Coordinates of C-alpha atoms in Angstrom, one line a residue:
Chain A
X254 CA -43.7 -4.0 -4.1
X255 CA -42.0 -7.0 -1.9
X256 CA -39.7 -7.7 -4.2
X257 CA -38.3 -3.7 -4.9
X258 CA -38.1 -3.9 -1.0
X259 CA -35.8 -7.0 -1.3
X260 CA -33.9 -5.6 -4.6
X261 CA -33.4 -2.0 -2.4
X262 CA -32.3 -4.0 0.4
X263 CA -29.6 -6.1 -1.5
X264 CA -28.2 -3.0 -3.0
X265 CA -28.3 -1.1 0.0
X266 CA -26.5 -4.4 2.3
X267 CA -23.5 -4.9 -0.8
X268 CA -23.0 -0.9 -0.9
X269 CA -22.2 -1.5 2.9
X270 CA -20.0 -4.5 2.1
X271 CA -18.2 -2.5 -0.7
X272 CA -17.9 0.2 1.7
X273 CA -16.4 -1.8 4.6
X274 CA -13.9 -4.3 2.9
X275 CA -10.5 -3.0 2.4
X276 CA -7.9 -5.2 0.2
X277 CA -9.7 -6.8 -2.1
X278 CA -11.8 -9.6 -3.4
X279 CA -11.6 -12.3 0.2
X280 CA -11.9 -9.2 1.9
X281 CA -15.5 -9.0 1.5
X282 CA -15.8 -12.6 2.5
X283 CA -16.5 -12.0 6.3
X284 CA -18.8 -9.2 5.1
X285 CA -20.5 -12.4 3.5
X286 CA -20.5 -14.3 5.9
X287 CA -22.2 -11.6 8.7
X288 CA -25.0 -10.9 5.9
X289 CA -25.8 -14.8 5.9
X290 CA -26.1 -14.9 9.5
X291 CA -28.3 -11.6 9.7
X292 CA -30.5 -11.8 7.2
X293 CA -30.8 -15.7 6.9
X294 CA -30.4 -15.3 2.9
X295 CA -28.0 -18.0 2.6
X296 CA -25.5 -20.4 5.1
X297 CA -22.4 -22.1 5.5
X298 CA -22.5 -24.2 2.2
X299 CA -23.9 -21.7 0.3
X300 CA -20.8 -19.6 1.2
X301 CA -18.5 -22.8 0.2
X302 CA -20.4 -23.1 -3.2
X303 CA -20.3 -19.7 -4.2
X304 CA -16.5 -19.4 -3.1
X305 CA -16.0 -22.4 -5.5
X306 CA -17.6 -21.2 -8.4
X307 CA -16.0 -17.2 -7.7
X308 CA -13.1 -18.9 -8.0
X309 CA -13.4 -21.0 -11.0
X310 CA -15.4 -18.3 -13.3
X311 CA -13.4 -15.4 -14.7
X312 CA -13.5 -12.2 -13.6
X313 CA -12.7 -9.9 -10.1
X314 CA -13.5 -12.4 -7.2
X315 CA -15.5 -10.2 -5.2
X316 CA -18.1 -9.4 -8.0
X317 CA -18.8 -13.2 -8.3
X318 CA -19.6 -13.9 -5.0
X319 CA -21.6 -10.2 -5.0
X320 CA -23.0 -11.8 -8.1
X321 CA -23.6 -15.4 -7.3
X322 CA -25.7 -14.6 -3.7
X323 CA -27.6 -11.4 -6.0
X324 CA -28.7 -14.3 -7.9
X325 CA -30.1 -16.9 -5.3
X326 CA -31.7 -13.9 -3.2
X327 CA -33.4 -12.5 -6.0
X328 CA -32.7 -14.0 -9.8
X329 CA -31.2 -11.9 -12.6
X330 CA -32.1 -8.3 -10.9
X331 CA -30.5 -9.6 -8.0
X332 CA -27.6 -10.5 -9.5
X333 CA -27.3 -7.2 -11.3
X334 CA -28.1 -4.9 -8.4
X335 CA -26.0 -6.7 -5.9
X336 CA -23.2 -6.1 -7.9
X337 CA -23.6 -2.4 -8.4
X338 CA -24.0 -1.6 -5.0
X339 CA -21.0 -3.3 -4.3
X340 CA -18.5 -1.0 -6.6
X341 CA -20.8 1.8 -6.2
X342 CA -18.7 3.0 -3.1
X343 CA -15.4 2.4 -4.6
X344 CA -15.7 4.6 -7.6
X345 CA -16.9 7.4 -5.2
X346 CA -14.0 7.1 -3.5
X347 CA -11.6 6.6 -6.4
X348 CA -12.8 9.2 -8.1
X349 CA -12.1 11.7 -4.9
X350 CA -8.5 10.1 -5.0
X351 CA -7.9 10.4 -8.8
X352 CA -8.9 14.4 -7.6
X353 CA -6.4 14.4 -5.2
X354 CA -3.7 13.3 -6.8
X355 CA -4.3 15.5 -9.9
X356 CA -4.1 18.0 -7.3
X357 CA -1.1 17.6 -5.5
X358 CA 0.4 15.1 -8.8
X359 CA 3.6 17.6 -8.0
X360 CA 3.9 17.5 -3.9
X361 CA 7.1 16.4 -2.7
X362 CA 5.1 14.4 -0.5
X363 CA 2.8 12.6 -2.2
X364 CA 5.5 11.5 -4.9
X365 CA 7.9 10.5 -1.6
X366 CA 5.1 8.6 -0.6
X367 CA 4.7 6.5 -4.2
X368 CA 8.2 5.9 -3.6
X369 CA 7.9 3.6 -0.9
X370 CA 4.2 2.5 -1.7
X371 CA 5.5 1.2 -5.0
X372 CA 8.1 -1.0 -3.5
X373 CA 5.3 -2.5 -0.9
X374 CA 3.0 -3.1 -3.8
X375 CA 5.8 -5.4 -5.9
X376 CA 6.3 -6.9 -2.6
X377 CA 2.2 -7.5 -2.0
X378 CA 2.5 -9.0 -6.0
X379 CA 5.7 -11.0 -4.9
X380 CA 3.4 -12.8 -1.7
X381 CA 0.5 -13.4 -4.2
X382 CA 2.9 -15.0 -6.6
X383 CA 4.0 -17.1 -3.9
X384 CA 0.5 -18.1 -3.1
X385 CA -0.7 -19.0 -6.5
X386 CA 2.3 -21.1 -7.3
X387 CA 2.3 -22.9 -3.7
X388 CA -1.5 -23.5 -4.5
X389 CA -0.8 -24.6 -8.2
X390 CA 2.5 -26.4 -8.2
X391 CA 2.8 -28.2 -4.9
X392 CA -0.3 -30.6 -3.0
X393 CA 0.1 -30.0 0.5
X394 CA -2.2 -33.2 1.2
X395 CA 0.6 -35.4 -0.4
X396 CA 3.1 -33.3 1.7
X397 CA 1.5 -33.5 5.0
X398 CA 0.8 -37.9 4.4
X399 CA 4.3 -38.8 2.9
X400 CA 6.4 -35.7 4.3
X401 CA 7.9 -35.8 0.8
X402 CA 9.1 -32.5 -0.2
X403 CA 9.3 -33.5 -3.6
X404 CA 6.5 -36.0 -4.1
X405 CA 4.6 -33.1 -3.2
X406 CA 5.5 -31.3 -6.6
X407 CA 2.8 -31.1 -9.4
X408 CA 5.7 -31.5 -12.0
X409 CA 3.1 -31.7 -14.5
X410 CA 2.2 -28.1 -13.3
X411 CA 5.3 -27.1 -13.2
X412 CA 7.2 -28.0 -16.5
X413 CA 3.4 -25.9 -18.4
X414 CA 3.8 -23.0 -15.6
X415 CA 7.6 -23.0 -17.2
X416 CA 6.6 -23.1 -20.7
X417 CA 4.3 -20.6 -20.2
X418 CA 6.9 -18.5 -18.3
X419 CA 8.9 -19.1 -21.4
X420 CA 6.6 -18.1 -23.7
X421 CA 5.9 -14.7 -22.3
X422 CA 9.9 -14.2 -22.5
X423 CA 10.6 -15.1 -26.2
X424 CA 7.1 -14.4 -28.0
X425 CA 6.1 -11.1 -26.6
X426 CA 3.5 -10.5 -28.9
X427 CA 1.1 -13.8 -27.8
X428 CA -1.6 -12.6 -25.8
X429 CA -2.1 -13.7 -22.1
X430 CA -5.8 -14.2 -23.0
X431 CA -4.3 -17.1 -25.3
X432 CA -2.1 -18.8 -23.3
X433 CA -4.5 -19.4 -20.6
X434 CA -7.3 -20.5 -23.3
X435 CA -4.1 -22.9 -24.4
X436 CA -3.9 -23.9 -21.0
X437 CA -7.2 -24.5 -20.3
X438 CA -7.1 -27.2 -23.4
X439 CA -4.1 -28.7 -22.2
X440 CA -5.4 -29.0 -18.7
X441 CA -8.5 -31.0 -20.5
X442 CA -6.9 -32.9 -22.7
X443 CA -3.5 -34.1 -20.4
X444 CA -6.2 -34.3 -17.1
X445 CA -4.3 -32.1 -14.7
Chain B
X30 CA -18.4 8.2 -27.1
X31 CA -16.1 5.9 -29.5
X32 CA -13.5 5.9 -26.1
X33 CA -16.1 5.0 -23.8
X34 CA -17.3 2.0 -26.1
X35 CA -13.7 1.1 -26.2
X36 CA -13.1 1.6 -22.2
X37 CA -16.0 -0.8 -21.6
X38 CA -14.9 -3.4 -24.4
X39 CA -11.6 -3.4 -23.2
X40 CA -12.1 -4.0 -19.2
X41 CA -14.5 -6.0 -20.2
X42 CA -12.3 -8.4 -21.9
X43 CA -10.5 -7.9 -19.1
X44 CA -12.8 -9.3 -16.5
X45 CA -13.8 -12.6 -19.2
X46 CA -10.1 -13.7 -19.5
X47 CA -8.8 -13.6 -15.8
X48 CA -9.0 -16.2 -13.3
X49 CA -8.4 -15.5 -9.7
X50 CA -8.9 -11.7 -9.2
X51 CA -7.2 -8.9 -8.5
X52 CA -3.1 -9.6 -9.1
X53 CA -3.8 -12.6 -12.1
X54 CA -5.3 -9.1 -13.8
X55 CA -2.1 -7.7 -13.9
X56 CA -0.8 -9.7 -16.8
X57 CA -3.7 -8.4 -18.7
X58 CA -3.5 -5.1 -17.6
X59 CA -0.4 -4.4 -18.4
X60 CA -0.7 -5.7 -22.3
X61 CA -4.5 -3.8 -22.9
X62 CA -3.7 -1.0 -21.0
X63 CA -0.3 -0.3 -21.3
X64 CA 1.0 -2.0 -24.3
X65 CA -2.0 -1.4 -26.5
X66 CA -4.3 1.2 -25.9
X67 CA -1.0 2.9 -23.7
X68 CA -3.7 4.4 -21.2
X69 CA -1.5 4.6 -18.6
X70 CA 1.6 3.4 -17.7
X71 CA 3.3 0.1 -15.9
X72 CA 4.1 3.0 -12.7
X73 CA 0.5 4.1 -12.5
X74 CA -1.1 0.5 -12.3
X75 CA 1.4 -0.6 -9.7
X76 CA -0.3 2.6 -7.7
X77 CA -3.3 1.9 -8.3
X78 CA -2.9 -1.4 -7.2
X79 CA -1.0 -0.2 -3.8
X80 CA -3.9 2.8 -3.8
X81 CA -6.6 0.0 -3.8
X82 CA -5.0 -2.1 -1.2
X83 CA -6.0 0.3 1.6
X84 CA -9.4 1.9 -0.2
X85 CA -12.7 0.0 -0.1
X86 CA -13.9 -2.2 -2.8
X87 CA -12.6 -4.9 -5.7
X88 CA -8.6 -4.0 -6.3
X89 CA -9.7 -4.6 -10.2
X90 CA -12.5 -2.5 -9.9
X91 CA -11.1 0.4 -8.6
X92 CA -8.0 0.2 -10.7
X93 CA -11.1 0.1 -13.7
X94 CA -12.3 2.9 -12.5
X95 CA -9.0 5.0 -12.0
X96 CA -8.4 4.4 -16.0
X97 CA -11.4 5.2 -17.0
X98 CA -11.8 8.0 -15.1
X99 CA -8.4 9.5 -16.0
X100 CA -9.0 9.0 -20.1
X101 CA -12.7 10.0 -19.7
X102 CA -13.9 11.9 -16.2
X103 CA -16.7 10.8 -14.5
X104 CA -18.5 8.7 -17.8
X105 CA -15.5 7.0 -18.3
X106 CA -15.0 5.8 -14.6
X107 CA -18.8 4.6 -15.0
X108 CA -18.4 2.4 -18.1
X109 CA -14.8 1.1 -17.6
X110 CA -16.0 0.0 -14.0
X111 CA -19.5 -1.1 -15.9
X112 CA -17.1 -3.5 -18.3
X113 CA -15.0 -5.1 -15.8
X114 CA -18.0 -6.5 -14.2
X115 CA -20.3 -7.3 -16.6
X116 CA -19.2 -10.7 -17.8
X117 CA -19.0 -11.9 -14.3
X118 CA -22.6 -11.1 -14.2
X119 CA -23.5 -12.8 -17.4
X120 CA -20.9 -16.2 -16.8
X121 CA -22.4 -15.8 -12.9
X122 CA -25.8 -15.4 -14.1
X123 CA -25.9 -18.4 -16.4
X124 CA -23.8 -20.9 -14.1
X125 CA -26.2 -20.1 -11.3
X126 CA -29.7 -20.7 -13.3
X127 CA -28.6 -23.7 -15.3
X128 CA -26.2 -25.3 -14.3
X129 CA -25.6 -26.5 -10.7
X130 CA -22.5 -28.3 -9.2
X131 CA -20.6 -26.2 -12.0
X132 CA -17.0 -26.4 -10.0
X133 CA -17.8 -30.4 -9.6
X134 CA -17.6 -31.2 -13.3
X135 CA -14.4 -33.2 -14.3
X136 CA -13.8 -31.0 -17.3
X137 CA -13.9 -27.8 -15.1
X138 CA -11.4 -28.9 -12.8
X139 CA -9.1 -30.3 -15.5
X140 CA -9.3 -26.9 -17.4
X141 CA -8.3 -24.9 -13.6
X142 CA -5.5 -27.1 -13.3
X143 CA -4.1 -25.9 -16.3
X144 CA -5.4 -22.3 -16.0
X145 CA -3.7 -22.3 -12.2
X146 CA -0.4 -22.8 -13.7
X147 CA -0.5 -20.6 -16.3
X148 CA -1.9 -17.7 -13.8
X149 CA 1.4 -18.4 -11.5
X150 CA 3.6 -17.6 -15.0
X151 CA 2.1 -15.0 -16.2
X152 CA 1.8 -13.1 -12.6
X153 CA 5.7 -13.7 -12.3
X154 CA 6.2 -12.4 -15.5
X155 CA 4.3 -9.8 -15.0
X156 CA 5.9 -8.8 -11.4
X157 CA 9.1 -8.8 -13.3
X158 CA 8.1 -6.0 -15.7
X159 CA 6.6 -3.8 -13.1
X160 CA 9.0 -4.2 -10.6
X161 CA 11.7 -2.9 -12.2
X162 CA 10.7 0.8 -12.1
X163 CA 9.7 -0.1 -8.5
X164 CA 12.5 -1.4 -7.2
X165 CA 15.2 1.6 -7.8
X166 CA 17.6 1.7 -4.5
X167 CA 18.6 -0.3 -1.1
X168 CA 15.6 1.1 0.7
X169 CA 12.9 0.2 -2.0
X170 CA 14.5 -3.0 -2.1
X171 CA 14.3 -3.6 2.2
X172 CA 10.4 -2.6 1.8
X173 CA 9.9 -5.2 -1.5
X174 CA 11.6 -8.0 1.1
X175 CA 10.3 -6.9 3.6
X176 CA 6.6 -6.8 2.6
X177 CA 6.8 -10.5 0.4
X178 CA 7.7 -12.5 3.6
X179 CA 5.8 -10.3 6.4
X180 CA 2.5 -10.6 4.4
X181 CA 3.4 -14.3 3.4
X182 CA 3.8 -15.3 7.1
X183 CA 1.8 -13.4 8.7
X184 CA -2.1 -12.3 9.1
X185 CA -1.2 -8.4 8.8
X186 CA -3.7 -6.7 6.3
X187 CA -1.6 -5.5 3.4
X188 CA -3.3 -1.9 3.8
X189 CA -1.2 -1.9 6.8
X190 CA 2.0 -2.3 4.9
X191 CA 1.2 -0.2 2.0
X192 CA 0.6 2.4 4.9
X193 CA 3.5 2.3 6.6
X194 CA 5.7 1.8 3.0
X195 CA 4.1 5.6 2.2
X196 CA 5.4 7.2 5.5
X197 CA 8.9 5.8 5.3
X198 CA 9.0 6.8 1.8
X199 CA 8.3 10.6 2.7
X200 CA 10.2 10.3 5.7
X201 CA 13.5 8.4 4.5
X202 CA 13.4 10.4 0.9
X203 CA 12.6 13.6 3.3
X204 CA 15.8 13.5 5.1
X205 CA 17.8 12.5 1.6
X206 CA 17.0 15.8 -0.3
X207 CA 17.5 17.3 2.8
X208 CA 20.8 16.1 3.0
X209 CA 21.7 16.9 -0.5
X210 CA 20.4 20.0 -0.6
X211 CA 22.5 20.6 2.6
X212 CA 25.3 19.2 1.2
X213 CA 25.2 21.4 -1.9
X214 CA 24.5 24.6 0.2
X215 CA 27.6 24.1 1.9
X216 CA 29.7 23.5 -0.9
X217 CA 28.7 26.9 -2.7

């Protein structure tokens, strides 16, 4: 009985996250952070450690950590049921706004309105883009001690970001799935 | 019930093969959805993607969950969404019982280098193809600029942006057709 009051509990406390968090995957993460504090289920380094492995496992970022806490509060149910609730309030609500839009699919308005939203969402893509590269191809440690613009440049990062680049230009049919399994290898075998 | 086997298998494979959430999906999106199984189109992910920058929830997810619910109503929704995060729970799952200090292992962090720079060529790559039914005219072109450097230097929530984008779209596309339809009134 204690532990279907724990598993309603999780559910109930990630449907709230998934309710509250706008934007995305670190969105959630001060969610997190409060539902350490208030329930004493995990702390500070637990945070860190899960942020670590969400980010180094595949899959939406969010669903991870949602998945990773599930786990340590309440093994493999945990993990499971943490992870509903939190998409359980998203596809209510994209399912109203798939409604919608059939709806009104020919409103001057709402197609207006894609026409700016579209160009806002490249640009969102064009700031991401910016922040995986700066993350991948430059070490701001090595920046910040030498002050070296260019000693701060992964070149080894960047010459198999640009091969991959090319790749997706001249062999359209190769799968991304392959190139970053390819990638993965290289990273092992060359130590990056 | 062949499509909603194929909905889960396919956001499924999805959610194994990307690193880094929501916009290192695009890459993969845009091949499985679009390319192969042509469920929708390189304009409907990149509002889905602006549609779940200012709803609740995963980005991924609720693009999932768009798909599947536009190929296969309300079961579809269920078992796309159900496939995008079901390895997460099984990879989570398994890292969590067995093995612990998982991100700590040389080999892991060797692999993520190399993954990380892959990730930043295939999201360009990607951003390329999809912006080029975005960016159409001067004023999409202000809001793409615009929205890269204000949400790369500043804190502002990208809802926020996507927000305002959506109003000056109706407002400065508004007054255009206005215009032209002016125009052509008093020409007749």
């Amino acid at each position: 009985m204690e532990t279907l009051f724990l598993l309603a509990e999780l559910f109930s406390r990630f449907f709230l996250v998934g309710l509250f968090s706008v934007g995305g995957g670190l969105a959630t993460l001060p969610f997190l952070q409060d539902m350490g504090e208030t329930t004493g289920w995990f702390g500070a380094a637990e945070i860190s450690n899960m942020i670590a492995i969400s980010e180094s496992t595949p899959g939406p970022m969010g669903i991870n950590m949602a998945s990773y806490i599930g786990y340590q509060i309440a093994g493999i149910p945990g993990t499971i049921l943490a992870s509903i609730g939190l998409v359980t309030p998203s596809v209510v609500i994209i399912i109203i706004i798939s409604n919608f839009l059939k709806k009104f699919r020919d409103s001057k308005y709402v197609n207006n309105a894609f026409y700016g939203l579209r160009a806002a969402s490249v640009g969102l893509i064009a700031a991401a883009f910016y922040s995986v590269a700066s993350l991948a191809l430059f070490n701001s440690e090595v920046f910040s001690q030498t002050g070296s613009f260019f000693s701060a440049i992964n070149y080894k990062s960047l010459i198999l970001a640009a091969a991959v680049f090319v790749c997706t230009k001249f062999f359209k049919k190769l799968h991304p799935i392959f190139l970053i399994i390819l990638s993965a290898v290289i990273g092992i075998l060359l130590k990056f | 019930m062949k499509t909603l086997f194929q909905l889960f298998i396919v956001f499924a494979k999805i959610g194994g093969f990307t690193f880094g959430g929501g916009y290192a999906m695009l890459p993969m999106m845009q091949r499985e959805l679009v390319e192969n199984k042509k469920w929708t189109t390189n304009d409907e992910i990149i509002d889905y993607y602006a549609i779940g920058q200012c709803t609740p929830g995963v980005i991924a997810v609720n693009t999932a969950t768009f798909v599947g619910y536009k190929i296969k109503g309300l079961s579809g929704a269920i078992f796309a969404t159900l496939g995008m995060i079901t390895p997460s729970i099984i990879i989570i799952g398994i890292i969590a019982a067995f093995i612990s200090n998982f991100q700590e292992y040389e080999i892991v962090q060797h692999a993520f280098g190399g993954i990380r720079a892959a990730v930043v060529a295939l999201v360009l790559s990607a951003g390329i193809k999809i912006s080029k039914k975005s960016i159409v005219d001067a004023v999409t072109a202000v809001i793409f600029v615009a929205v890269a450097l204000l949400s790369v230097l500043t804190d502002i929530s990208p809802a926020v942006f996507v927000v305002i984008a959506g109003i000056l779209g109706i407002l400065i596309k508004g007054c255009k057709k206005d215009k032209v339809q002016k125009e052509k009134g008093g020409n007749e």
